[in-house]
mmCIF file of C-alpha atoms in Angstrom:
data_model
loop_
_atom_site.group_PDB
_atom_site.id
_atom_site.type_symbol
_atom_site.label_atom_id
_atom_site.label_comp_id
_atom_site.label_asym_id
_atom_site.label_seq_id
_atom_site.Cartn_x
_atom_site.Cartn_y
_atom_site.Cartn_z
ATOM 1 C CA UNK X 819 128.570 140.900 -3.398
ATOM 2 C CA UNK X 820 125.246 139.799 -4.864
ATOM 3 C CA UNK X 821 123.919 138.789 -1.449
ATOM 4 C CA UNK X 822 125.029 142.149 -0.008
ATOM 5 C CA UNK X 823 123.168 143.971 -2.767
ATOM 6 C CA UNK X 824 120.106 141.769 -2.254
ATOM 7 C CA UNK X 825 120.153 142.610 1.460
ATOM 8 C CA UNK X 826 119.770 146.267 0.401
ATOM 9 C CA UNK X 827 116.892 145.395 -1.927
ATOM 10 C CA UNK X 828 118.991 145.716 -5.093
ATOM 11 C CA UNK X 829 118.661 143.044 -7.756
ATOM 12 C CA UNK X 830 121.300 142.569 -10.482
ATOM 13 C CA UNK X 831 118.884 144.056 -13.036
ATOM 14 C CA UNK X 832 118.640 147.245 -10.920
ATOM 15 C CA UNK X 833 122.340 148.052 -11.414
ATOM 16 C CA UNK X 834 122.806 150.507 -14.282
ATOM 17 C CA UNK X 835 126.543 151.238 -14.113
ATOM 18 C CA UNK X 836 129.660 149.238 -13.299
ATOM 19 C CA UNK X 837 133.027 150.993 -13.197
ATOM 20 C CA UNK X 838 136.377 149.223 -13.158
ATOM 21 C CA UNK X 839 139.410 150.738 -11.443
ATOM 22 C CA UNK X 840 141.552 148.404 -13.565
ATOM 23 C CA UNK X 841 141.375 144.969 -15.150
ATOM 24 C CA UNK X 842 143.414 142.678 -12.922
ATOM 25 C CA UNK X 843 141.562 139.407 -12.370
ATOM 26 C CA UNK X 844 140.626 140.141 -8.763
ATOM 27 C CA UNK X 845 138.767 143.284 -9.906
ATOM 28 C CA UNK X 846 136.722 141.823 -12.762
ATOM 29 C CA UNK X 847 135.140 138.813 -11.072
ATOM 30 C CA UNK X 848 131.581 140.126 -11.109
ATOM 31 C CA UNK X 849 131.588 141.258 -14.724
ATOM 32 C CA UNK X 850 130.224 138.013 -16.144
ATOM 33 C CA UNK X 851 129.379 134.546 -14.984
ATOM 34 C CA UNK X 852 129.363 131.628 -17.421
ATOM 35 C CA UNK X 853 129.632 134.098 -20.318
ATOM 36 C CA UNK X 854 126.635 136.207 -19.251
ATOM 37 C CA UNK X 855 126.696 139.707 -17.757
ATOM 38 C CA UNK X 856 126.012 139.566 -14.015
ATOM 39 C CA UNK X 857 124.295 142.964 -14.211
ATOM 40 C CA UNK X 858 122.144 142.604 -17.335
ATOM 41 C CA UNK X 859 121.073 146.263 -17.595
ATOM 42 C CA UNK X 860 124.419 147.854 -16.730
ATOM 43 C CA UNK X 861 126.915 149.765 -18.806
ATOM 44 C CA UNK X 862 130.398 148.621 -17.826
ATOM 45 C CA UNK X 863 133.125 151.289 -17.998
ATOM 46 C CA UNK X 864 136.894 150.920 -18.200
ATOM 47 C CA UNK X 865 139.798 153.004 -19.425
ATOM 48 C CA UNK X 866 140.748 152.162 -23.003
ATOM 49 C CA UNK X 867 144.417 151.616 -22.078
ATOM 50 C CA UNK X 868 143.496 148.747 -19.749
ATOM 51 C CA UNK X 869 141.291 147.086 -22.349
ATOM 52 C CA UNK X 870 144.125 147.319 -24.853
ATOM 53 C CA UNK X 871 146.605 145.906 -22.337
ATOM 54 C CA UNK X 872 144.507 143.102 -20.810
ATOM 55 C CA UNK X 873 141.972 142.163 -23.502
ATOM 56 C CA UNK X 874 143.222 143.002 -26.993
ATOM 57 C CA UNK X 875 146.992 143.438 -26.539
ATOM 58 C CA UNK X 876 149.739 140.965 -27.372
ATOM 59 C CA UNK X 877 150.027 140.023 -23.662
ATOM 60 C CA UNK X 878 146.271 139.793 -23.103
ATOM 61 C CA UNK X 879 145.098 138.034 -19.969
ATOM 62 C CA UNK X 880 143.013 134.951 -20.843
ATOM 63 C CA UNK X 881 140.886 135.582 -17.751
ATOM 64 C CA UNK X 882 140.186 139.199 -18.736
ATOM 65 C CA UNK X 883 139.330 138.131 -22.291
ATOM 66 C CA UNK X 884 136.943 135.491 -20.925
ATOM 67 C CA UNK X 885 135.293 137.849 -18.422
ATOM 68 C CA UNK X 886 134.975 140.944 -20.616
ATOM 69 C CA UNK X 887 134.427 139.738 -24.177
ATOM 70 C CA UNK X 888 130.815 138.651 -23.458
ATOM 71 C CA UNK X 889 129.996 142.266 -22.518
ATOM 72 C CA UNK X 890 130.327 143.289 -26.177
ATOM 73 C CA UNK X 891 129.213 146.870 -26.784
ATOM 74 C CA UNK X 892 128.028 147.191 -23.184
ATOM 75 C CA UNK X 893 131.692 147.724 -22.279
ATOM 76 C CA UNK X 894 132.132 151.468 -22.665
ATOM 77 C CA UNK X 895 135.681 152.710 -23.061
ATOM 78 C CA UNK X 896 137.011 156.113 -22.052
ATOM 79 C CA UNK X 897 140.395 157.704 -22.625
ATOM 80 C CA UNK X 898 140.217 160.877 -20.528
ATOM 81 C CA UNK X 899 138.973 162.015 -17.143
ATOM 82 C CA UNK X 900 135.198 162.435 -17.135
ATOM 83 C CA UNK X 901 132.089 162.668 -15.001
ATOM 84 C CA UNK X 902 130.353 159.294 -14.829
ATOM 85 C CA UNK X 903 127.323 160.772 -13.076
ATOM 86 C CA UNK X 904 126.756 163.825 -10.893
ATOM 87 C CA UNK X 905 129.068 163.380 -7.922
ATOM 88 C CA UNK X 906 131.155 160.592 -9.489
ATOM 89 C CA UNK X 907 134.245 161.439 -11.515
ATOM 90 C CA UNK X 908 136.788 159.157 -13.178
ATOM 91 C CA UNK X 909 140.435 160.207 -12.916
ATOM 92 C CA UNK X 910 143.040 158.363 -15.012
ATOM 93 C CA UNK X 911 146.133 157.516 -12.937
ATOM 94 C CA UNK X 912 148.343 155.137 -14.955
ATOM 95 C CA UNK X 913 151.040 153.153 -13.228
ATOM 96 C CA UNK X 914 149.551 150.185 -11.439
ATOM 97 C CA UNK X 915 148.102 149.362 -14.845
ATOM 98 C CA UNK X 916 148.043 151.476 -18.016
ATOM 99 C CA UNK X 917 144.403 152.410 -17.442
ATOM 100 C CA UNK X 918 144.224 152.561 -13.649
ATOM 101 C CA UNK X 919 141.405 154.844 -12.626
ATOM 102 C CA UNK X 920 140.541 156.488 -9.323
ATOM 103 C CA UNK X 921 136.868 157.318 -8.812
ATOM 104 C CA UNK X 922 136.138 160.496 -6.884
ATOM 105 C CA UNK X 923 132.821 160.700 -5.061
ATOM 106 C CA UNK X 924 131.847 164.255 -4.146
ATOM 107 C CA UNK X 925 128.948 165.936 -2.414
ATOM 108 C CA UNK X 926 128.529 169.161 -0.509
ATOM 109 C CA UNK X 927 132.190 170.100 -0.906
ATOM 110 C CA UNK X 928 133.461 166.787 0.508
ATOM 111 C CA UNK X 929 135.273 164.091 -1.422
ATOM 112 C CA UNK X 930 136.152 160.426 -1.128
ATOM 113 C CA UNK X 931 138.605 158.681 -3.441
ATOM 114 C CA UNK X 932 138.137 155.042 -4.419
ATOM 115 C CA UNK X 933 141.747 154.115 -5.129
ATOM 116 C CA UNK X 934 141.414 150.602 -6.498
ATOM 117 C CA UNK X 935 144.961 149.230 -6.378
ATOM 118 C CA UNK X 936 146.805 152.540 -6.688
ATOM 119 C CA UNK X 937 147.713 151.728 -3.068
ATOM 120 C CA UNK X 938 147.737 148.100 -1.918
ATOM 121 C CA UNK X 939 148.668 148.685 1.698
ATOM 122 C CA UNK X 940 148.268 151.659 4.013
ATOM 123 C CA UNK X 941 152.003 151.333 4.698
ATOM 124 C CA UNK X 942 152.644 152.694 1.212
ATOM 125 C CA UNK X 943 151.427 156.094 2.397
ATOM 126 C CA UNK X 944 154.204 156.351 4.970
ATOM 127 C CA UNK X 945 156.867 154.447 3.011
ATOM 128 C CA UNK X 946 157.124 156.499 -0.185
ATOM 129 C CA UNK X 947 159.324 153.998 -2.026
ATOM 130 C CA UNK X 948 157.425 150.775 -1.345
ATOM 131 C CA UNK X 949 156.294 149.036 -4.514
ATOM 132 C CA UNK X 950 154.212 145.964 -5.225
ATOM 133 C CA UNK X 951 155.039 143.308 -7.790
ATOM 134 C CA UNK X 952 151.706 143.848 -9.561
ATOM 135 C CA UNK X 953 152.493 147.402 -10.707
ATOM 136 C CA UNK X 954 152.883 147.348 -14.491
ATOM 137 C CA UNK X 955 154.986 150.534 -14.338
ATOM 138 C CA UNK X 956 156.465 150.770 -10.810
ATOM 139 C CA UNK X 957 157.975 154.234 -11.315
ATOM 140 C CA UNK X 958 154.706 155.751 -12.564
ATOM 141 C CA UNK X 959 152.716 153.875 -9.888
ATOM 142 C CA UNK X 960 154.929 155.281 -7.141
ATOM 143 C CA UNK X 961 154.637 158.817 -8.519
ATOM 144 C CA UNK X 962 150.822 158.564 -8.700
ATOM 145 C CA UNK X 963 150.558 157.061 -5.221
ATOM 146 C CA UNK X 964 152.724 159.785 -3.691
ATOM 147 C CA UNK X 965 150.951 162.592 -5.561
ATOM 148 C CA UNK X 966 147.542 161.377 -4.374
ATOM 149 C CA UNK X 967 148.780 160.968 -0.785
ATOM 150 C CA UNK X 968 150.407 164.411 -0.753
ATOM 151 C CA UNK X 969 147.226 166.009 -2.160
ATOM 152 C CA UNK X 970 145.064 164.166 0.365
ATOM 153 C CA UNK X 971 147.280 165.322 3.240
ATOM 154 C CA UNK X 972 146.393 168.907 2.300
ATOM 155 C CA UNK X 973 142.645 168.238 2.266
ATOM 156 C CA UNK X 974 139.921 166.525 4.260
ATOM 157 C CA UNK X 975 139.494 163.888 1.520
ATOM 158 C CA UNK X 976 138.696 160.329 2.529
ATOM 159 C CA UNK X 977 140.563 157.491 0.817
ATOM 160 C CA UNK X 978 139.975 153.773 0.508
ATOM 161 C CA UNK X 979 141.890 151.090 -1.345
ATOM 162 C CA UNK X 980 140.448 147.827 -2.548
ATOM 163 C CA UNK X 981 142.850 145.824 -0.379
ATOM 164 C CA UNK X 982 142.809 147.958 2.782
ATOM 165 C CA UNK X 983 141.901 146.077 5.971
ATOM 166 C CA UNK X 984 138.096 145.828 6.114
ATOM 167 C CA UNK X 985 138.044 148.323 3.206
ATOM 168 C CA UNK X 986 138.077 151.119 5.787
ATOM 169 C CA UNK X 987 138.097 154.718 4.652
ATOM 170 C CA UNK X 988 140.607 157.049 6.216
ATOM 171 C CA UNK X 989 142.589 160.257 5.907
ATOM 172 C CA UNK X 990 146.233 161.067 5.339
ATOM 173 C CA UNK X 991 147.858 162.875 8.245
ATOM 174 C CA UNK X 992 151.189 164.557 7.551
ATOM 175 C CA UNK X 993 153.674 166.047 10.010
ATOM 176 C CA UNK X 994 157.408 166.692 9.893
ATOM 177 C CA UNK X 995 157.675 165.242 6.375
ATOM 178 C CA UNK X 996 156.003 161.974 7.370
ATOM 179 C CA UNK X 997 152.621 160.703 6.258
ATOM 180 C CA UNK X 998 150.321 158.087 7.721
ATOM 181 C CA UNK X 999 146.866 156.722 7.046
ATOM 182 C CA UNK X 1000 144.334 157.002 9.858
ATOM 183 C CA UNK X 1001 141.155 154.973 9.448
ATOM 184 C CA UNK X 1002 137.868 156.645 10.340
#
């Protein structure tokens, strides 16, 4: 990621905001390195429920504690939907984890949803009951996933999940009670 940013002329010190969709290990890797924030000027944001679950709770993840504790007061917690910046909104969608968050990018009446791990595979859009073993609350995760997919099928919203092939954006197409993801 750092080399990709550098190729765009962005240094770590240029990054002012980092948002987490949730705190599973594969989504916190660039928070710190060797106990130091990778983005030294950034405010890091995460839903309070995930911090409580992964960092301070009785079943805290040692990796999350190691990666996030060095951030100190630069880790900003939220407990409700809010606007991060104009055109970027955080939407709490618990299920995959207690603090799972979808980020909605909007401009000119168009929207794109950054789903994190709310959906792991595009197949989950067409197979309503498919679950993944990493969902902390499988019932809530399934309800959130299906609600988002049904809403997206009624709009022109773009969607992308962190584990989609090539991280391709796409749309939900629905017909005859079936849904499918079509990459754009």
